[in-house]
Coordinates of C-alpha atoms in Angstrom, one line a residue:
M1 CA 0.0 0.0 0.0
T2 CA 2.9 2.4 0.9
A3 CA 4.5 1.7 -2.5
L4 CA 1.3 2.4 -4.3
R5 CA 0.9 5.7 -2.4
T6 CA 4.4 6.6 -3.4
V7 CA 3.8 5.9 -7.1
L8 CA 0.5 7.8 -7.1
G9 CA 2.2 10.7 -5.3
N10 CA 5.0 10.8 -7.9
V11 CA 2.5 10.7 -10.8
L12 CA 0.6 13.5 -9.2
A13 CA 3.7 15.6 -8.7
I14 CA 4.8 15.1 -12.3
Y15 CA 1.2 15.8 -13.5
R16 CA 1.0 19.1 -11.6
R17 CA 4.4 20.3 -12.7
E18 CA 3.7 19.5 -16.4
L19 CA 0.2 21.0 -16.3
Q20 CA 1.5 24.2 -14.8
S21 CA 4.1 24.4 -17.6
Y22 CA 1.3 24.2 -20.1
L23 CA -0.8 26.8 -18.3
A24 CA 2.2 29.1 -18.2
S25 CA 3.1 28.7 -21.8
P26 CA 1.9 31.4 -24.3
L27 CA 2.3 28.8 -27.1
A28 CA -0.3 26.6 -25.5
Y29 CA -2.8 29.4 -25.4
V30 CA -2.1 30.3 -29.0
I31 CA -2.8 26.6 -29.9
A32 CA -6.0 26.6 -27.9
A33 CA -7.2 29.8 -29.4
I34 CA -6.6 28.6 -33.0
F35 CA -8.3 25.3 -32.1
W36 CA -11.3 27.2 -30.7
L37 CA -11.4 29.5 -33.7
L38 CA -11.3 26.7 -36.3
G39 CA -13.7 24.6 -34.2
G40 CA -16.2 27.4 -34.1
F41 CA -15.8 28.2 -37.8
F42 CA -16.5 24.6 -38.9
L43 CA -19.5 24.4 -36.5
V44 CA -21.0 27.4 -38.3
V45 CA -20.1 25.9 -41.7
I46 CA -21.7 22.6 -40.9
L47 CA -24.9 24.2 -39.7
F48 CA -25.4 27.5 -41.6
S49 CA -23.4 27.3 -44.9
P50 CA -25.4 27.1 -48.2
E51 CA -24.7 23.4 -48.2
G52 CA -25.0 23.1 -44.4
L53 CA -27.5 21.0 -42.5
L54 CA -30.1 23.7 -41.9
A55 CA -30.1 24.5 -45.7
Q56 CA -30.5 20.8 -46.4
V57 CA -33.5 20.6 -44.0
A58 CA -35.1 23.6 -45.7
R59 CA -34.7 22.1 -49.1
R60 CA -36.0 18.8 -47.8
D61 CA -39.1 20.5 -46.3
Q62 CA -39.8 22.0 -49.7
V63 CA -39.6 18.6 -51.4
L64 CA -41.9 17.1 -48.8
Q65 CA -44.4 19.8 -49.3
M66 CA -44.5 18.9 -53.0
G67 CA -45.8 15.4 -52.0
M68 CA -42.6 13.5 -52.5
T69 CA -41.3 11.0 -50.0
L70 CA -37.8 11.0 -48.6
P71 CA -36.0 8.8 -46.1
P72 CA -36.0 10.2 -42.5
L73 CA -33.1 12.5 -41.6
D74 CA -31.8 12.8 -38.0
V75 CA -30.3 16.2 -38.1
A76 CA -28.7 16.1 -34.6
Y77 CA -27.1 12.8 -35.4
E78 CA -25.7 14.0 -38.7
F79 CA -24.4 17.1 -37.1
L80 CA -22.7 15.3 -34.2
Q81 CA -21.1 12.7 -36.5
G82 CA -19.8 15.4 -38.9
Y83 CA -18.6 17.7 -36.2
F84 CA -16.8 15.0 -34.2
G85 CA -15.1 14.0 -37.5
V86 CA -14.0 17.6 -38.0
L87 CA -12.7 17.9 -34.5
G88 CA -10.8 14.6 -34.9
S89 CA -9.1 15.9 -38.0
L90 CA -8.3 19.3 -36.4
S91 CA -6.9 17.4 -33.4
M92 CA -4.5 15.5 -35.7
F93 CA -2.8 18.8 -36.5
V94 CA -2.8 20.1 -33.0
L95 CA -1.7 17.0 -31.0
P96 CA 1.9 16.9 -32.5
I97 CA 2.4 20.5 -31.3
L98 CA 1.2 19.6 -27.8
S99 CA 3.4 16.6 -27.5
M100 CA 6.6 17.9 -29.2
G101 CA 7.9 19.5 -26.0
L102 CA 7.1 16.7 -23.5
Y103 CA 10.7 15.4 -23.3
T104 CA 12.6 17.7 -25.7
E105 CA 12.2 20.6 -23.2
E106 CA 13.7 18.4 -20.5
R107 CA 16.7 17.8 -22.7
K108 CA 17.1 21.6 -23.4
Q109 CA 16.8 22.4 -19.7
G110 CA 19.2 19.6 -18.8
T111 CA 16.7 18.0 -16.5
L112 CA 16.2 14.8 -18.6
E113 CA 19.4 13.3 -17.2
L114 CA 18.1 14.1 -13.7
L115 CA 14.8 12.3 -14.5
A116 CA 16.7 9.4 -16.0
T117 CA 18.9 8.8 -13.0
S118 CA 16.2 9.7 -10.3
P119 CA 14.6 7.0 -8.2
V120 CA 11.3 7.8 -9.8
M121 CA 10.4 5.1 -12.3
N122 CA 10.4 6.1 -16.0
W123 CA 6.9 5.0 -16.7
V124 CA 5.7 7.0 -13.7
V125 CA 7.2 10.2 -15.2
A126 CA 5.8 9.4 -18.6
L127 CA 2.3 8.7 -17.1
G128 CA 2.3 12.0 -15.2
K129 CA 3.3 13.9 -18.4
L130 CA 0.7 12.1 -20.5
L131 CA -2.1 12.8 -18.0
A132 CA -1.2 16.5 -17.9
V133 CA -1.2 17.0 -21.7
V134 CA -4.4 15.0 -22.0
T135 CA -6.0 17.3 -19.4
F136 CA -4.9 20.3 -21.3
Y137 CA -6.4 18.8 -24.5
V138 CA -9.7 18.1 -22.7
G139 CA -9.7 21.8 -21.5
M140 CA -9.5 22.8 -25.2
V141 CA -12.4 20.5 -26.3
L142 CA -14.8 21.4 -23.4
P143 CA -15.8 24.9 -24.5
L144 CA -16.7 23.6 -28.0
M145 CA -18.7 20.7 -26.5
L146 CA -20.5 23.2 -24.2
V147 CA -21.6 25.2 -27.3
V148 CA -22.7 22.0 -29.0
A149 CA -24.7 20.8 -25.9
I150 CA -26.4 24.2 -25.8
A151 CA -27.2 24.1 -29.5
L152 CA -28.6 20.6 -29.2
G153 CA -30.5 21.4 -26.0
T154 CA -33.5 22.8 -28.0
A155 CA -33.5 19.9 -30.6
E156 CA -36.8 18.1 -31.2
P157 CA -36.8 15.2 -30.6
A158 CA -34.3 15.4 -27.7
V159 CA -30.8 14.2 -28.5
S160 CA -29.5 11.2 -26.4
P161 CA -26.8 12.4 -24.0
N162 CA -25.0 9.1 -24.8
L163 CA -24.3 10.2 -28.3
L164 CA -22.5 13.3 -27.1
L165 CA -20.7 11.4 -24.3
V166 CA -19.5 8.5 -26.6
G167 CA -18.3 10.9 -29.2
N168 CA -16.3 12.9 -26.6
L169 CA -14.9 9.7 -25.2
G170 CA -13.7 8.7 -28.7
L171 CA -12.1 12.1 -29.2
I172 CA -10.2 11.9 -25.9
L173 CA -9.1 8.3 -26.4
L174 CA -7.8 9.1 -29.9
A175 CA -6.0 12.2 -28.5
A176 CA -4.5 10.2 -25.6
S177 CA -3.2 7.5 -28.0
V178 CA -1.6 10.0 -30.4
L179 CA -0.1 12.0 -27.6
S180 CA 1.3 8.9 -25.9
L181 CA 3.1 7.9 -29.2
G182 CA 4.1 11.5 -29.8
M183 CA 5.6 11.6 -26.3
F184 CA 7.8 8.6 -27.2
L185 CA 8.9 10.4 -30.4
S186 CA 9.8 13.5 -28.4
S187 CA 12.0 11.4 -26.1
L188 CA 14.2 10.5 -29.1
T189 CA 15.4 14.1 -30.0
S190 CA 16.4 17.4 -28.4
S191 CA 14.6 19.3 -31.2
T192 CA 11.0 20.3 -30.7
V193 CA 10.7 20.8 -34.5
V194 CA 12.0 17.3 -35.2
A195 CA 9.6 15.9 -32.6
A196 CA 6.7 17.7 -34.2
I197 CA 7.6 16.5 -37.7
L198 CA 8.0 12.9 -36.5
T199 CA 4.5 13.1 -34.9
F200 CA 3.0 14.7 -38.0
A201 CA 4.6 11.8 -40.0
L202 CA 2.9 9.4 -37.5
V203 CA -0.5 11.2 -38.1
I204 CA 0.0 10.9 -41.9
F205 CA 0.8 7.2 -41.4
L206 CA -2.5 6.8 -39.5
W207 CA -4.4 8.4 -42.4
I208 CA -2.6 6.1 -44.9
V209 CA -3.5 3.0 -42.8
D210 CA -7.1 4.3 -42.7
A211 CA -7.2 4.7 -46.5
L212 CA -5.7 1.3 -47.1
A213 CA -8.1 -0.3 -44.7
R214 CA -11.0 1.1 -46.8
A215 CA -9.4 0.1 -50.2
V216 CA -7.7 -3.2 -49.6
P217 CA -10.1 -6.2 -49.7
G218 CA -9.7 -9.5 -47.8
W219 CA -7.9 -10.4 -44.6
L220 CA -5.3 -7.6 -45.1
G221 CA -8.0 -5.0 -45.3
D222 CA -9.7 -6.5 -42.2
A223 CA -6.4 -6.5 -40.3
L224 CA -5.7 -2.8 -41.2
N225 CA -9.3 -1.9 -40.3
H226 CA -8.8 -3.5 -36.9
L227 CA -5.6 -1.6 -36.3
S228 CA -6.8 1.7 -37.6
M229 CA -7.3 4.3 -34.9
L230 CA -9.4 6.5 -37.3
Q231 CA -11.7 3.6 -38.2
H232 CA -12.4 2.9 -34.5
F233 CA -12.8 6.7 -33.8
T234 CA -15.5 6.8 -36.5
S235 CA -17.4 4.2 -34.6
F236 CA -17.4 6.5 -31.6
T237 CA -18.7 9.4 -33.7
Q238 CA -21.6 7.2 -34.7
G239 CA -22.5 6.7 -31.0
I240 CA -21.2 3.1 -31.0
L241 CA -19.3 2.2 -27.8
D242 CA -17.4 -0.9 -28.8
T243 CA -15.2 -2.6 -26.2
S244 CA -12.6 -3.6 -28.8
S245 CA -12.2 0.0 -29.8
V246 CA -11.6 1.0 -26.2
V247 CA -9.1 -1.8 -25.8
L248 CA -7.3 -0.7 -29.0
F249 CA -6.9 2.9 -27.9
V250 CA -5.7 1.9 -24.5
S251 CA -3.2 -0.5 -26.1
Y252 CA -1.8 2.3 -28.2
G253 CA -1.6 4.5 -25.1
L254 CA 0.2 1.8 -23.1
L255 CA 2.6 1.2 -26.1
G256 CA 3.5 4.8 -26.1
L257 CA 4.2 4.8 -22.3
F258 CA 6.2 1.6 -22.6
L259 CA 8.4 2.9 -25.5
T260 CA 8.9 6.2 -23.7
A261 CA 10.0 4.4 -20.5
Q262 CA 12.4 2.2 -22.5
S263 CA 13.8 5.3 -24.3
I264 CA 14.6 7.0 -21.0
E265 CA 16.0 3.8 -19.6
A266 CA 18.4 3.6 -22.6
L267 CA 19.5 7.1 -21.7
R268 CA 20.1 6.1 -18.1
F269 CA 22.1 3.1 -19.3
Q270 CA 24.2 5.4 -21.5
R271 CA 24.9 7.7 -18.5
N272 CA 26.1 4.8 -16.4

């Protein structure tokens, strides 16, 4: 029990220190502001543009008044699915910037060697850092989700809260997985630019895997579909809470933590 308390205390200490560094960083606020601006812009586009959902509903009503029949349209569902997809794509550009400094800044400040040789276990440090950056990301998403919840609050029929909750869960799991792998990449270099480029390359790789999973038939396509983060994220945007999708995202997150811990362990071995 004492050992567990020590581990949790160390995770909490690292978490607080890392979160404070984000809250004190002007770059973090710039990233958040751009994310909110683009998120708000696309929300307006999806709803109010000439090809947006409200215009589609108006054209649909005109067709129905002419006596023609059309399949039912769940506007709230279509909006949430589309908007979560947009936020997922936006996040793919933002997450590399959030993760690029997780370990590269430690190298620049000369504190990485101290962390590598400290009695605190490497995975504990990595977990504290990951929780902090995920918390900051959640803080970026919350205002947009509050606007969405208010907009859908007047919808008739009422929108199921589960649809909003499952979509948000998928967004956070996707972000945590990419941030965890990006954290590992940041542990490999002392350059924040290189770390960001490597994580962008990872994001592009994820899109390629997603495209191949859709294009390749047979067992290979099924295997890629199973490993594709974006395919599983799409299930969340549709309100589908699949245990296998949760397990996949958790596995990617744990893989990032493991690789990061091994990277720092290699540095400790070199120093010895």
